[in-house]
Amino acid sequence: MTALPNEPLDAVIIGAGFTGLYQLWALRRLGLRVRVLDAASGVGGTWYWNCYPGARTDSPSNIYQYWFSDELLEEWDWKERYPGQAESERYFNHVADRFDLRRDISFNTRVDAATWDDATQRWNLATDTGETVNAQFVITALGPLSAPVVPPFEGHEKFRGRLVHTARWPREGVDLKGKRVGVIGTGATGIQVIQTIAAEVAHLSVFQRTANYAVPMTNTRYTDADRAAIRARYPHTREAIWTTFVGFDEQGETRPYFSLPPEERRATLERLWADGSLRIWVAGFMEIFFDPAASEEISDFVREKIRARIHDPKIAEKLVPRDHGFGTRRVPLENGYFDVYNRDNVDLIDLRETPIECLTADGIRTSVGEVSLDVIVLATGFDAGTGALTAIDIRGRGGRSLRDEWKREVRTTMGLQIHGYPNLFTTSAPYAPAAAFCNAPTCLQHQVQWITECIGYLRANGRKCIEPSAQAEQSWLTHHDELADQTLVAKTKSWYTGANIEGKHNRLLSYIGGVPAYREACEKVKQQHYEGFELA
Ligand code: NA7
C-alpha cells in the first residue's frame, strides 16, 4: 500500500475506475498535485468489482473507451464487440501503466469522511487506513452503480451455504459446478449470471420479482480487418457520440412512429432488433420514452420475441413484462438468457406469486415452501447515483451533512457540484445524463473535461473556490423535473427513479434532455464564466 502524502494536495480523486483514471491524467496535465484513493486493490472500478460469471459491457467496445489519446486508440486491440469483464479490466490496467498513473494512486484505501474547512477553504479527508489527506479540490469518481444493495431478508445469518452479491464477487471465483444455486434478481446483472451458469450448476432457481425485457446480443470476436475498419471510423465515432441522445454513435429514428404504416413500423423494429445491440432502445423510436400508445406497440413486439423463445407458455407468460414499457427501465442485452428456461435444471420462481419469506439454514423459504440451496447469488442491484456518495460522511460549509441533506432531498447542480459544498466536484451524480441515461464513458469523459477546464479557469484567474448558488441549483432541478415529468421513464419504478431503495428520493436520477442539450448547458455555463456559480 502506498502511504498518503503528508503535504497538502491540489486535488484528491475518489475512485480509480473509468472516470478517476482519466481525471488523474487530465489534472496532472494542468500541473496539479493529485492523489487518487480507491478501496479496491486495483484499477477498473465497476470492472474491478463486478467479476461475477458473465459480466460484460452492453455498450460496444468502440464507444466504451477513452478518446484522450490517439496512441492509446491505435495500440489497444479490442477482442470483441462487447468485451467481458476480464478484457475491460485489462484495458484499465493497460491505461494505468501506459500513462504511469499508479504512482499517484493509493489502493486499499477507502474514504470514510470528507470535511470542508471554512477557515482554510480546503478539504480534509479521512480514510479507513487511519490516514488523513488535505486538498483544495475533491472530485468523486465513484461510479453510478457502486454501492451494492443487499435486501434485508430475515434469516441472512442462518444460511449455511455461500451468499454472495454479484458486485462483491470474490476475485478467486466461486465454485458453482454441480451446486444448487439460487439467483435473486433478473436485472442486467442477473441475466448475465443466469445465462452463464445455467449449464454448469446442478440446479438453478431463479427468483424473479419483475420480468425484464432483453435484446439478444450479437457478439463478435474481431478480426484484424474488423479492427482496421473500426479504427478507420474513429474520427467519425469520436464526434458522433457527442451528437446522439444517449452518447452512442448512431442517430435514432427521425420519422415519427405513427407516421409510418404498420408494416413499415414492424419492418423497422425487425431491422433494429436484428442489429443485436441496444440500438432498438437508444437509437430507435424516441416515442418509447413518452408516448404510451407507441410504447405499448413496441413493447408488444418485444413480448412476442420473448414468448417465441420459451417452450412452456406458462413460463413464457411469467417472463413477459407487463408492468412497464420497453425501454422505461434499463434494457439489458442477453445471450441465451430466455433459452435457459427451457432447461430441465432451471426453475423460475415468480416472487409476485410466491414472495420470499426468509432465508433459512438450507436455502430460501417462499410463501409455498423451502428451496434448498448451496449458493445464493444476490443480483439485487445498487443504490444508484447517491449510495456511494452518502457512504462517505461529507461535511460542507458550516458542517452541513450531505447524508442528512440528501435524506430530505437529493440536489445537485447539473450533477457536477452541490450548493453548500465548495470545491467538491461530482461525476455520475444525479441529474446529469452520466448518472444513468447515457453510454457511461461518453458522459463521464465529458464531465472530466468540464471539471478540468473549470479548475484550470479558477487557477488561471486567481480564484480558490467554486460553488453553485442555491438559485442556479434550483433552476437546474426545475428544468430537470420539467423534462422528466413528460416521460414514461419517470413514471416507472426502477433504480432510475430510486424506487429500488426504500424511502429514497422520488425523482428521476438521470437528466433526460439528452447528451447534446446537457453539453450545451455545461458549455454555456463555462462560456459565461461560470454564471450561476459563486467564485471566491
Ligand atoms: P437492477 O437492475 O437494479 O436489478 C436488480 C434485480 O434484483 C431486479 O430484478 C430486482 O427486482 C431484484 N431485487 C432487488 N431487491 C429484491 C428483493 N428484495 N427481492 C427480490 N428481488 C429483488 O441491478 P443490476 O445489477 O441487474 O443492474 C444494475 C445496472 O448495472 C444495470 O442497469 C446496468 O447499467 C449495469 P425489481 O426489478 O426491483 O422488482
Coordinates of C-alpha atoms and ligand atoms in Angstrom, one line a residue:
M1 CA 0.0 0.0 0.0
T2 CA 1.3 3.5 -0.9
A3 CA 1.2 5.8 2.1
L4 CA -0.7 9.1 1.6
P5 CA 1.4 12.2 1.1
N6 CA 1.8 14.4 4.1
E7 CA 1.9 17.6 2.3
P8 CA -1.3 19.3 1.2
L9 CA -2.5 18.4 -2.3
D10 CA -4.3 20.3 -5.0
A11 CA -6.8 17.6 -5.6
V12 CA -8.0 14.3 -4.4
I13 CA -9.9 12.0 -6.7
I14 CA -12.0 9.3 -5.1
G15 CA -12.1 6.2 -7.3
A16 CA -9.7 4.7 -9.8
G17 CA -12.2 3.5 -12.4
F18 CA -13.0 4.9 -15.8
T19 CA -13.5 8.4 -14.5
G20 CA -10.8 8.6 -11.9
L21 CA -8.0 7.4 -14.2
Y22 CA -8.9 10.0 -16.8
Q23 CA -9.4 12.7 -14.2
L24 CA -5.9 12.0 -12.8
W25 CA -4.4 12.1 -16.3
A26 CA -6.2 15.4 -17.0
L27 CA -5.3 17.2 -13.7
R28 CA -1.7 16.2 -14.0
R29 CA -1.6 17.9 -17.3
L30 CA -2.7 21.1 -15.6
G31 CA 0.3 20.7 -13.2
L32 CA -1.8 19.8 -10.2
R33 CA -0.5 17.6 -7.3
V34 CA -3.2 14.9 -7.3
R35 CA -3.9 11.7 -5.4
V36 CA -6.4 9.0 -6.3
L37 CA -7.8 6.9 -3.4
D38 CA -9.6 3.7 -4.0
A39 CA -10.9 1.0 -1.7
A40 CA -10.1 -1.7 -4.3
S41 CA -6.7 -3.3 -4.7
G42 CA -6.5 -2.4 -8.4
V43 CA -7.9 -0.1 -11.1
G44 CA -11.1 -0.5 -13.0
G45 CA -13.9 0.5 -10.6
T46 CA -17.0 -1.3 -11.9
W47 CA -14.8 -3.7 -13.9
Y48 CA -12.7 -4.5 -10.9
W49 CA -15.6 -5.3 -8.6
N50 CA -18.1 -6.9 -10.9
C51 CA -16.1 -10.0 -11.7
Y52 CA -19.2 -12.3 -11.5
P53 CA -19.7 -15.0 -14.2
G54 CA -20.7 -13.5 -17.5
A55 CA -20.1 -9.8 -16.6
R56 CA -19.8 -8.0 -19.9
T57 CA -20.4 -4.5 -21.3
D58 CA -23.7 -3.8 -23.1
S59 CA -22.1 -0.9 -25.0
P60 CA -19.8 -1.9 -27.8
S61 CA -16.1 -1.5 -27.3
N62 CA -15.6 1.1 -29.9
I63 CA -17.6 3.5 -27.8
Y64 CA -16.7 2.1 -24.4
Q65 CA -13.2 3.6 -24.2
Y66 CA -11.2 6.7 -23.8
W67 CA -10.7 9.3 -26.5
F68 CA -8.0 11.4 -25.0
S69 CA -5.0 9.6 -26.6
D70 CA -4.6 8.7 -30.2
E71 CA -1.8 6.4 -29.3
L72 CA -4.0 4.5 -27.0
L73 CA -6.7 4.2 -29.6
E74 CA -4.1 3.0 -32.1
E75 CA -2.4 0.4 -29.8
W76 CA -5.3 -1.1 -27.9
D77 CA -6.9 -4.1 -29.8
W78 CA -10.4 -4.8 -28.6
K79 CA -11.0 -8.5 -29.0
E80 CA -14.8 -8.4 -29.0
R81 CA -17.7 -6.2 -29.9
Y82 CA -18.9 -6.5 -26.3
P83 CA -15.9 -7.1 -24.0
G84 CA -16.1 -9.3 -21.0
Q85 CA -15.1 -8.1 -17.5
A86 CA -11.6 -9.5 -17.8
E87 CA -10.9 -7.7 -21.0
S88 CA -12.2 -4.4 -19.7
E89 CA -10.1 -4.8 -16.5
R90 CA -7.1 -5.5 -18.7
Y91 CA -7.8 -2.3 -20.6
F92 CA -7.8 -0.2 -17.4
N93 CA -4.6 -1.8 -16.2
H94 CA -3.0 -1.0 -19.6
V95 CA -4.1 2.6 -19.3
A96 CA -2.8 2.9 -15.8
D97 CA 0.6 1.5 -16.9
R98 CA 0.7 3.3 -20.2
F99 CA 0.3 6.7 -18.6
D100 CA 2.2 5.9 -15.4
L101 CA -0.8 6.6 -13.3
R102 CA -0.2 4.1 -10.5
R103 CA 2.4 6.3 -8.7
D104 CA -0.5 8.7 -7.7
I105 CA -3.0 6.1 -6.7
S106 CA -3.4 4.7 -3.2
F107 CA -5.3 1.3 -3.4
N108 CA -7.0 -0.5 -0.4
T109 CA -7.8 3.0 0.9
R110 CA -11.5 3.8 1.5
V111 CA -12.5 7.4 2.1
D112 CA -14.7 7.5 5.2
A113 CA -15.1 11.2 5.6
A114 CA -14.5 14.5 3.8
T115 CA -14.8 17.7 5.7
W116 CA -14.7 21.2 4.3
D117 CA -12.7 23.6 6.5
D118 CA -14.3 27.1 6.2
A119 CA -11.2 28.8 7.6
T120 CA -8.7 27.3 5.2
Q121 CA -11.1 26.7 2.4
R122 CA -9.8 23.2 1.9
W123 CA -11.0 19.7 2.3
N124 CA -9.7 17.2 4.9
L125 CA -10.3 13.6 4.1
A126 CA -10.1 10.6 6.5
T127 CA -9.6 7.1 5.3
D128 CA -10.1 3.6 6.7
T129 CA -6.4 3.2 6.9
G130 CA -6.3 5.8 9.6
E131 CA -4.7 8.4 7.4
T132 CA -5.7 11.9 6.5
V133 CA -5.2 14.0 3.5
N134 CA -5.7 17.7 2.8
A135 CA -6.7 19.0 -0.6
Q136 CA -8.1 22.1 -2.3
F137 CA -10.4 20.1 -4.6
V138 CA -12.2 16.8 -4.2
I139 CA -13.5 15.0 -7.3
T140 CA -15.7 12.0 -6.7
A141 CA -15.3 9.4 -9.4
L142 CA -17.3 6.7 -7.6
G143 CA -19.4 5.4 -10.5
P144 CA -23.2 5.5 -10.6
L145 CA -23.5 1.8 -9.6
S146 CA -21.0 1.0 -6.9
A147 CA -23.0 0.8 -3.7
P148 CA -24.5 -2.7 -3.7
V149 CA -27.9 -3.4 -2.3
V150 CA -28.3 -6.4 0.0
P151 CA -32.1 -6.8 0.7
P152 CA -32.9 -7.1 4.4
F153 CA -34.2 -10.6 4.2
E154 CA -34.8 -12.2 7.5
G155 CA -32.5 -15.1 8.4
H156 CA -29.4 -13.9 6.5
E157 CA -27.2 -15.2 9.3
K158 CA -28.9 -18.6 9.3
F159 CA -28.0 -19.6 5.8
R160 CA -25.2 -22.3 6.0
G161 CA -24.3 -22.1 2.3
R162 CA -22.5 -19.4 0.4
L163 CA -24.2 -16.0 0.0
V164 CA -22.6 -13.6 -2.4
H165 CA -23.5 -10.3 -4.1
T166 CA -22.5 -10.0 -7.7
A167 CA -20.7 -6.7 -7.1
R168 CA -18.6 -8.2 -4.4
W169 CA -17.8 -11.4 -6.2
P170 CA -14.7 -13.0 -4.8
R171 CA -11.7 -12.4 -7.1
E172 CA -10.7 -16.0 -6.8
G173 CA -14.2 -17.1 -8.1
V174 CA -16.9 -19.2 -6.6
D175 CA -17.1 -22.9 -7.5
L176 CA -20.7 -23.4 -8.7
K177 CA -20.1 -26.6 -10.6
G178 CA -22.6 -29.3 -9.6
K179 CA -24.1 -27.0 -6.9
R180 CA -27.7 -26.0 -6.2
V181 CA -27.7 -22.3 -6.9
G182 CA -30.3 -19.6 -6.4
V183 CA -30.1 -16.3 -8.1
I184 CA -32.2 -13.4 -6.8
G185 CA -32.7 -10.6 -9.3
T186 CA -33.2 -10.5 -13.1
G187 CA -31.8 -7.1 -14.0
A188 CA -28.9 -6.7 -16.4
T189 CA -26.6 -8.4 -13.9
G190 CA -28.9 -11.3 -13.0
I191 CA -29.5 -12.0 -16.7
Q192 CA -25.7 -12.3 -17.3
V193 CA -25.2 -14.6 -14.4
I194 CA -28.1 -16.8 -15.1
Q195 CA -27.3 -17.4 -18.8
T196 CA -23.7 -18.1 -17.9
I197 CA -24.0 -20.5 -15.1
A198 CA -27.2 -22.5 -16.0
A199 CA -25.3 -25.3 -17.8
E200 CA -22.7 -25.6 -15.1
V201 CA -24.7 -25.9 -12.0
A202 CA -26.7 -28.9 -10.8
H203 CA -29.8 -26.9 -10.3
L204 CA -30.6 -23.2 -10.8
S205 CA -33.5 -21.5 -9.1
V206 CA -34.2 -18.0 -10.4
F207 CA -36.1 -15.7 -8.0
Q208 CA -37.8 -13.1 -10.2
R209 CA -39.7 -10.1 -8.8
T210 CA -40.0 -8.1 -12.0
A211 CA -39.8 -9.6 -15.5
N212 CA -37.4 -7.8 -17.7
Y213 CA -37.2 -7.1 -21.4
A214 CA -33.8 -8.0 -23.0
V215 CA -32.5 -7.8 -26.5
P216 CA -30.3 -10.7 -28.0
M217 CA -26.7 -9.6 -28.2
T218 CA -24.7 -10.4 -31.3
N219 CA -21.2 -10.5 -30.0
T220 CA -18.4 -11.0 -32.5
R221 CA -14.8 -11.7 -32.0
Y222 CA -12.9 -9.1 -34.0
T223 CA -10.5 -10.0 -36.8
D224 CA -7.7 -7.6 -37.7
A225 CA -9.8 -6.5 -40.7
D226 CA -12.7 -5.6 -38.3
R227 CA -10.4 -3.6 -36.1
A228 CA -9.0 -1.8 -39.0
A229 CA -12.5 -0.9 -40.2
I230 CA -13.5 0.3 -36.7
R231 CA -10.3 2.4 -36.4
A232 CA -10.9 4.0 -39.7
R233 CA -14.2 5.2 -38.3
Y234 CA -12.8 6.6 -35.1
P235 CA -12.7 10.2 -36.4
H236 CA -16.4 9.9 -37.1
T237 CA -17.2 8.0 -33.9
R238 CA -15.5 10.4 -31.5
E239 CA -17.6 13.2 -32.9
A240 CA -20.8 11.2 -33.3
I241 CA -21.0 10.2 -29.6
W242 CA -21.5 13.8 -28.6
T243 CA -24.4 14.3 -31.0
T244 CA -26.6 11.5 -30.1
F245 CA -29.2 11.5 -27.4
V246 CA -27.5 8.9 -25.1
G247 CA -23.9 9.1 -26.2
F248 CA -23.9 6.2 -28.6
D249 CA -22.6 6.6 -32.1
E250 CA -25.8 6.2 -34.1
Q251 CA -28.6 8.6 -34.5
G252 CA -32.1 7.5 -33.7
E253 CA -35.1 7.2 -36.0
T254 CA -36.3 10.7 -37.0
R255 CA -39.6 9.5 -38.5
P256 CA -42.4 9.8 -36.0
Y257 CA -43.6 6.3 -35.1
F258 CA -47.2 6.7 -36.1
S259 CA -46.4 8.5 -39.3
L260 CA -45.4 5.1 -40.6
P261 CA -47.8 2.4 -41.8
P262 CA -47.9 -0.7 -39.5
E263 CA -45.9 -2.8 -41.9
E264 CA -43.1 -0.3 -42.0
R265 CA -43.1 0.2 -38.3
R266 CA -42.8 -3.6 -37.9
A267 CA -40.0 -3.8 -40.6
T268 CA -38.1 -1.0 -38.9
L269 CA -38.4 -2.7 -35.5
E270 CA -37.2 -6.0 -37.0
R271 CA -34.2 -4.2 -38.5
L272 CA -33.3 -2.6 -35.2
W273 CA -33.8 -5.9 -33.4
A274 CA -31.6 -7.8 -35.8
D275 CA -28.7 -5.5 -35.0
G276 CA -28.1 -7.5 -31.9
S277 CA -27.3 -4.4 -29.9
L278 CA -29.1 -1.7 -27.8
R279 CA -30.0 0.2 -31.0
I280 CA -33.7 -0.6 -30.7
W281 CA -33.6 1.2 -27.4
V282 CA -31.1 4.0 -27.8
A283 CA -31.3 4.7 -31.5
G284 CA -34.8 3.6 -32.3
F285 CA -38.1 5.4 -31.9
M286 CA -38.0 8.1 -29.2
E287 CA -41.7 7.6 -28.6
I288 CA -40.9 4.7 -26.3
F289 CA -39.9 7.3 -23.7
F290 CA -43.1 9.4 -23.8
D291 CA -45.9 8.1 -26.0
P292 CA -48.0 5.4 -24.2
A293 CA -49.5 4.0 -27.5
A294 CA -46.2 3.7 -29.3
S295 CA -44.7 2.3 -26.1
E296 CA -47.4 -0.4 -25.9
E297 CA -47.0 -1.4 -29.6
I298 CA -43.2 -1.6 -29.4
S299 CA -43.4 -3.5 -26.0
D300 CA -45.7 -6.0 -27.7
F301 CA -43.2 -6.5 -30.4
V302 CA -40.6 -7.4 -27.8
R303 CA -43.0 -9.5 -25.8
E304 CA -43.7 -11.6 -28.9
K305 CA -39.9 -12.1 -29.3
I306 CA -39.6 -13.3 -25.7
R307 CA -42.6 -15.7 -26.0
A308 CA -41.1 -17.3 -29.1
R309 CA -38.1 -18.4 -27.2
I310 CA -39.8 -20.3 -24.4
H311 CA -41.3 -23.7 -24.9
D312 CA -43.7 -23.7 -21.9
P313 CA -46.3 -21.0 -22.5
K314 CA -46.9 -20.7 -18.7
I315 CA -43.3 -19.9 -18.0
A316 CA -43.2 -17.6 -21.0
E317 CA -46.1 -15.5 -19.5
K318 CA -44.1 -15.1 -16.3
L319 CA -41.1 -13.8 -18.3
V320 CA -43.0 -11.3 -20.3
P321 CA -43.0 -7.8 -18.6
R322 CA -46.4 -6.2 -18.4
D323 CA -46.0 -3.6 -15.7
H324 CA -43.7 -1.3 -17.7
G325 CA -43.0 -0.3 -21.2
F326 CA -39.9 -1.4 -23.2
G327 CA -37.1 1.0 -22.5
T328 CA -38.5 2.7 -19.5
R329 CA -36.1 0.6 -17.3
R330 CA -32.5 -0.3 -18.3
V331 CA -32.7 -2.7 -21.2
P332 CA -30.1 -5.4 -20.9
L333 CA -28.6 -7.4 -23.8
E334 CA -28.8 -11.2 -23.4
N335 CA -27.1 -14.2 -24.8
G336 CA -29.1 -17.3 -24.3
Y337 CA -31.0 -15.9 -21.3
F338 CA -34.5 -16.8 -22.3
D339 CA -33.4 -20.3 -23.5
V340 CA -32.2 -21.1 -20.0
Y341 CA -35.9 -21.6 -19.0
N342 CA -36.2 -24.5 -21.4
R343 CA -33.6 -26.5 -19.4
D344 CA -34.7 -29.2 -17.0
N345 CA -32.3 -28.0 -14.3
V346 CA -33.8 -24.5 -14.1
D347 CA -36.8 -23.3 -12.2
L348 CA -38.4 -19.8 -12.3
I349 CA -39.9 -18.7 -9.1
D350 CA -42.2 -15.8 -9.5
L351 CA -41.9 -13.7 -6.4
R352 CA -45.1 -11.7 -7.2
E353 CA -47.0 -15.0 -6.7
T354 CA -44.8 -16.6 -4.0
P355 CA -42.7 -13.9 -2.2
I356 CA -39.6 -14.7 -0.3
E357 CA -40.4 -15.0 3.4
C358 CA -36.9 -15.5 4.7
L359 CA -33.5 -17.2 4.3
T360 CA -33.1 -20.5 6.2
A361 CA -30.2 -22.7 7.2
D362 CA -30.7 -24.6 3.9
G363 CA -31.9 -22.1 1.4
I364 CA -34.8 -19.7 0.8
R365 CA -38.3 -20.0 2.1
T366 CA -41.1 -18.6 -0.1
S367 CA -44.8 -18.5 0.7
V368 CA -45.2 -22.0 -0.7
G369 CA -42.2 -23.8 0.8
E370 CA -38.4 -24.1 1.0
V371 CA -35.9 -24.2 -1.9
S372 CA -32.7 -26.0 -0.8
L373 CA -29.6 -24.2 -2.0
D374 CA -25.8 -24.4 -1.7
V375 CA -25.2 -20.9 -3.0
I376 CA -27.3 -17.8 -3.1
V377 CA -26.3 -15.1 -5.6
L378 CA -27.7 -11.7 -4.9
A379 CA -28.0 -9.9 -8.2
T380 CA -30.1 -7.3 -6.4
G381 CA -28.6 -4.1 -7.8
F382 CA -27.3 -0.9 -6.3
D383 CA -28.2 2.3 -4.5
A384 CA -27.6 4.1 -7.8
G385 CA -26.1 7.6 -8.1
T386 CA -26.3 8.5 -4.4
G387 CA -25.3 5.4 -2.4
A388 CA -21.6 5.7 -2.9
L389 CA -21.6 9.4 -2.0
T390 CA -23.7 9.1 1.1
A391 CA -21.5 6.2 2.3
I392 CA -18.9 8.9 2.8
D393 CA -19.5 11.4 5.7
I394 CA -19.3 14.5 3.6
R395 CA -19.5 17.8 5.5
G396 CA -19.7 21.0 3.6
R397 CA -19.9 24.7 4.6
G398 CA -20.8 25.2 8.3
G399 CA -20.6 21.5 8.9
R400 CA -23.7 20.6 6.9
S401 CA -24.0 16.9 6.2
L402 CA -24.6 15.7 2.6
R403 CA -26.0 12.4 4.1
D404 CA -28.6 14.3 6.1
E405 CA -29.5 16.8 3.4
W406 CA -29.9 14.1 0.8
K407 CA -32.2 12.1 3.1
R408 CA -34.6 15.1 2.8
E409 CA -33.9 15.8 -0.9
V410 CA -31.2 14.9 -3.3
R411 CA -29.9 18.0 -5.0
T412 CA -27.1 18.8 -7.4
T413 CA -26.3 21.4 -10.0
M414 CA -26.0 19.6 -13.3
G415 CA -24.7 16.6 -11.4
L416 CA -21.4 18.4 -11.2
Q417 CA -21.5 20.4 -8.0
I418 CA -23.7 20.8 -4.9
H419 CA -24.7 24.0 -3.3
G420 CA -23.1 24.2 0.2
Y421 CA -20.1 22.0 -0.8
P422 CA -17.4 24.2 -2.3
N423 CA -14.7 22.7 -4.5
L424 CA -16.4 19.3 -4.5
F425 CA -17.0 18.1 -8.0
T426 CA -19.1 15.0 -8.6
T427 CA -19.2 12.7 -11.6
S428 CA -22.1 10.3 -12.3
A429 CA -24.1 12.0 -9.6
P430 CA -27.8 12.6 -10.0
Y431 CA -29.3 15.0 -12.6
A432 CA -26.7 14.6 -15.3
P433 CA -27.0 12.1 -18.1
A434 CA -23.9 10.3 -16.8
A435 CA -26.0 9.1 -13.8
A436 CA -27.8 6.6 -16.0
F437 CA -29.2 7.7 -19.3
C438 CA -26.0 7.7 -21.3
N439 CA -23.3 5.5 -22.6
A440 CA -21.3 6.0 -19.4
P441 CA -17.9 6.6 -21.0
T442 CA -19.2 9.3 -23.2
C443 CA -20.8 11.3 -20.4
L444 CA -18.1 10.6 -17.8
Q445 CA -15.4 11.9 -20.2
H446 CA -17.4 15.0 -20.8
Q447 CA -17.7 15.6 -17.0
V448 CA -14.0 15.1 -16.5
Q449 CA -13.3 17.6 -19.3
W450 CA -15.7 20.2 -17.8
I451 CA -14.2 19.8 -14.3
T452 CA -10.7 20.0 -15.6
E453 CA -11.5 23.2 -17.5
C454 CA -13.2 24.7 -14.5
I455 CA -10.3 24.0 -12.2
G456 CA -8.0 25.4 -14.9
Y457 CA -10.1 28.5 -15.1
L458 CA -10.0 29.1 -11.3
R459 CA -6.2 28.8 -11.3
A460 CA -5.7 31.0 -14.3
N461 CA -7.9 33.7 -12.7
G462 CA -6.6 33.5 -9.2
R463 CA -9.8 32.0 -7.7
K464 CA -9.7 29.5 -5.0
C465 CA -13.3 28.3 -4.6
I466 CA -16.3 27.5 -6.7
E467 CA -19.8 26.6 -5.6
P468 CA -23.1 26.7 -7.3
S469 CA -25.6 29.3 -6.0
A470 CA -28.8 28.0 -4.4
Q471 CA -30.7 29.7 -7.2
A472 CA -28.8 28.1 -10.0
E473 CA -29.2 24.7 -8.4
Q474 CA -33.0 25.2 -8.1
S475 CA -33.3 26.3 -11.7
W476 CA -31.4 23.2 -12.9
L477 CA -33.7 21.0 -10.8
T478 CA -36.8 22.7 -12.1
H479 CA -35.6 22.2 -15.7
H480 CA -34.7 18.6 -14.9
D481 CA -38.1 17.9 -13.4
E482 CA -40.0 19.6 -16.3
L483 CA -38.3 17.2 -18.7
A484 CA -38.6 14.2 -16.5
D485 CA -42.3 14.7 -15.9
Q486 CA -43.0 14.3 -19.6
T487 CA -41.5 10.9 -19.8
L488 CA -42.7 7.3 -19.1
V489 CA -39.3 6.6 -17.5
A490 CA -40.1 8.9 -14.6
K491 CA -43.4 7.1 -14.0
T492 CA -41.8 3.7 -13.9
K493 CA -40.4 2.1 -10.8
S494 CA -36.7 1.2 -11.2
W495 CA -33.3 2.3 -10.0
Y496 CA -33.6 5.2 -12.5
T497 CA -36.2 6.7 -10.1
G498 CA -34.7 5.5 -6.9
A499 CA -37.7 3.2 -6.4
N500 CA -35.5 0.2 -5.7
I501 CA -34.4 1.7 -2.4
E502 CA -37.0 2.1 0.4
G503 CA -37.5 5.7 1.3
K504 CA -35.2 7.1 -1.4
H505 CA -36.0 10.3 -3.3
N506 CA -38.6 10.0 -5.9
R507 CA -37.0 11.9 -8.7
L508 CA -35.6 10.7 -12.0
L509 CA -31.9 10.1 -11.3
S510 CA -30.7 11.0 -14.8
Y511 CA -31.0 14.1 -16.8
I512 CA -33.2 13.2 -19.7
G513 CA -32.7 16.1 -22.1
G514 CA -30.1 14.2 -24.0
V515 CA -26.3 14.5 -24.3
P516 CA -26.2 17.4 -26.7
A517 CA -28.6 19.5 -24.6
Y518 CA -26.6 18.7 -21.5
R519 CA -23.3 19.5 -23.1
E520 CA -24.7 22.8 -24.4
A521 CA -25.9 23.8 -21.0
C522 CA -22.5 23.0 -19.5
E523 CA -20.7 24.8 -22.3
K524 CA -22.9 27.9 -21.7
V525 CA -22.0 28.0 -18.0
K526 CA -18.4 27.9 -19.0
Q527 CA -18.7 30.5 -21.7
Q528 CA -20.4 32.8 -19.3
H529 CA -17.5 32.5 -16.8
Y530 CA -19.4 30.0 -14.6
E531 CA -22.6 32.0 -14.3
G532 CA -24.7 30.7 -11.5
F533 CA -21.6 29.6 -9.6
E534 CA -20.0 31.7 -6.9
L535 CA -16.3 32.1 -7.3
A536 CA -14.1 33.2 -4.4
Ligands
NA7_1 P1 -31.0 -3.9 -11.1 O1 -31.3 -3.6 -12.5 O2 -31.4 -2.9 -10.0 O3 -31.7 -5.3 -10.8 C1 -31.8 -5.8 -9.5 C2 -32.7 -7.0 -9.5 O4 -32.8 -7.5 -8.2 C3 -34.1 -6.7 -10.0 O5 -34.6 -7.8 -10.7 C4 -34.9 -6.5 -8.7 O6 -36.2 -6.7 -8.8 C5 -34.2 -7.6 -7.9 N1 -34.4 -7.3 -6.5 C6 -33.9 -6.3 -5.8 N2 -34.3 -6.4 -4.5 C7 -35.0 -7.5 -4.4 C8 -35.7 -8.2 -3.3 N3 -35.7 -7.7 -2.1 N4 -36.4 -9.3 -3.6 C9 -36.4 -9.8 -4.8 N5 -35.8 -9.2 -5.9 C10 -35.1 -8.1 -5.7 O7 -29.5 -4.2 -10.8 P2 -28.4 -4.9 -11.8 O8 -27.2 -5.1 -11.0 O9 -29.0 -6.0 -12.5 O10 -28.1 -3.8 -12.9 C11 -27.7 -2.5 -12.5 C12 -27.1 -1.9 -13.6 O11 -25.8 -2.3 -13.8 C13 -27.7 -2.1 -14.9 O12 -28.8 -1.4 -15.2 C14 -26.6 -1.8 -15.9 O13 -26.5 -0.4 -16.1 C15 -25.4 -2.3 -15.1 P3 -37.2 -5.5 -9.2 O14 -36.9 -5.2 -10.6 O15 -36.8 -4.3 -8.3 O16 -38.6 -5.9 -8.9

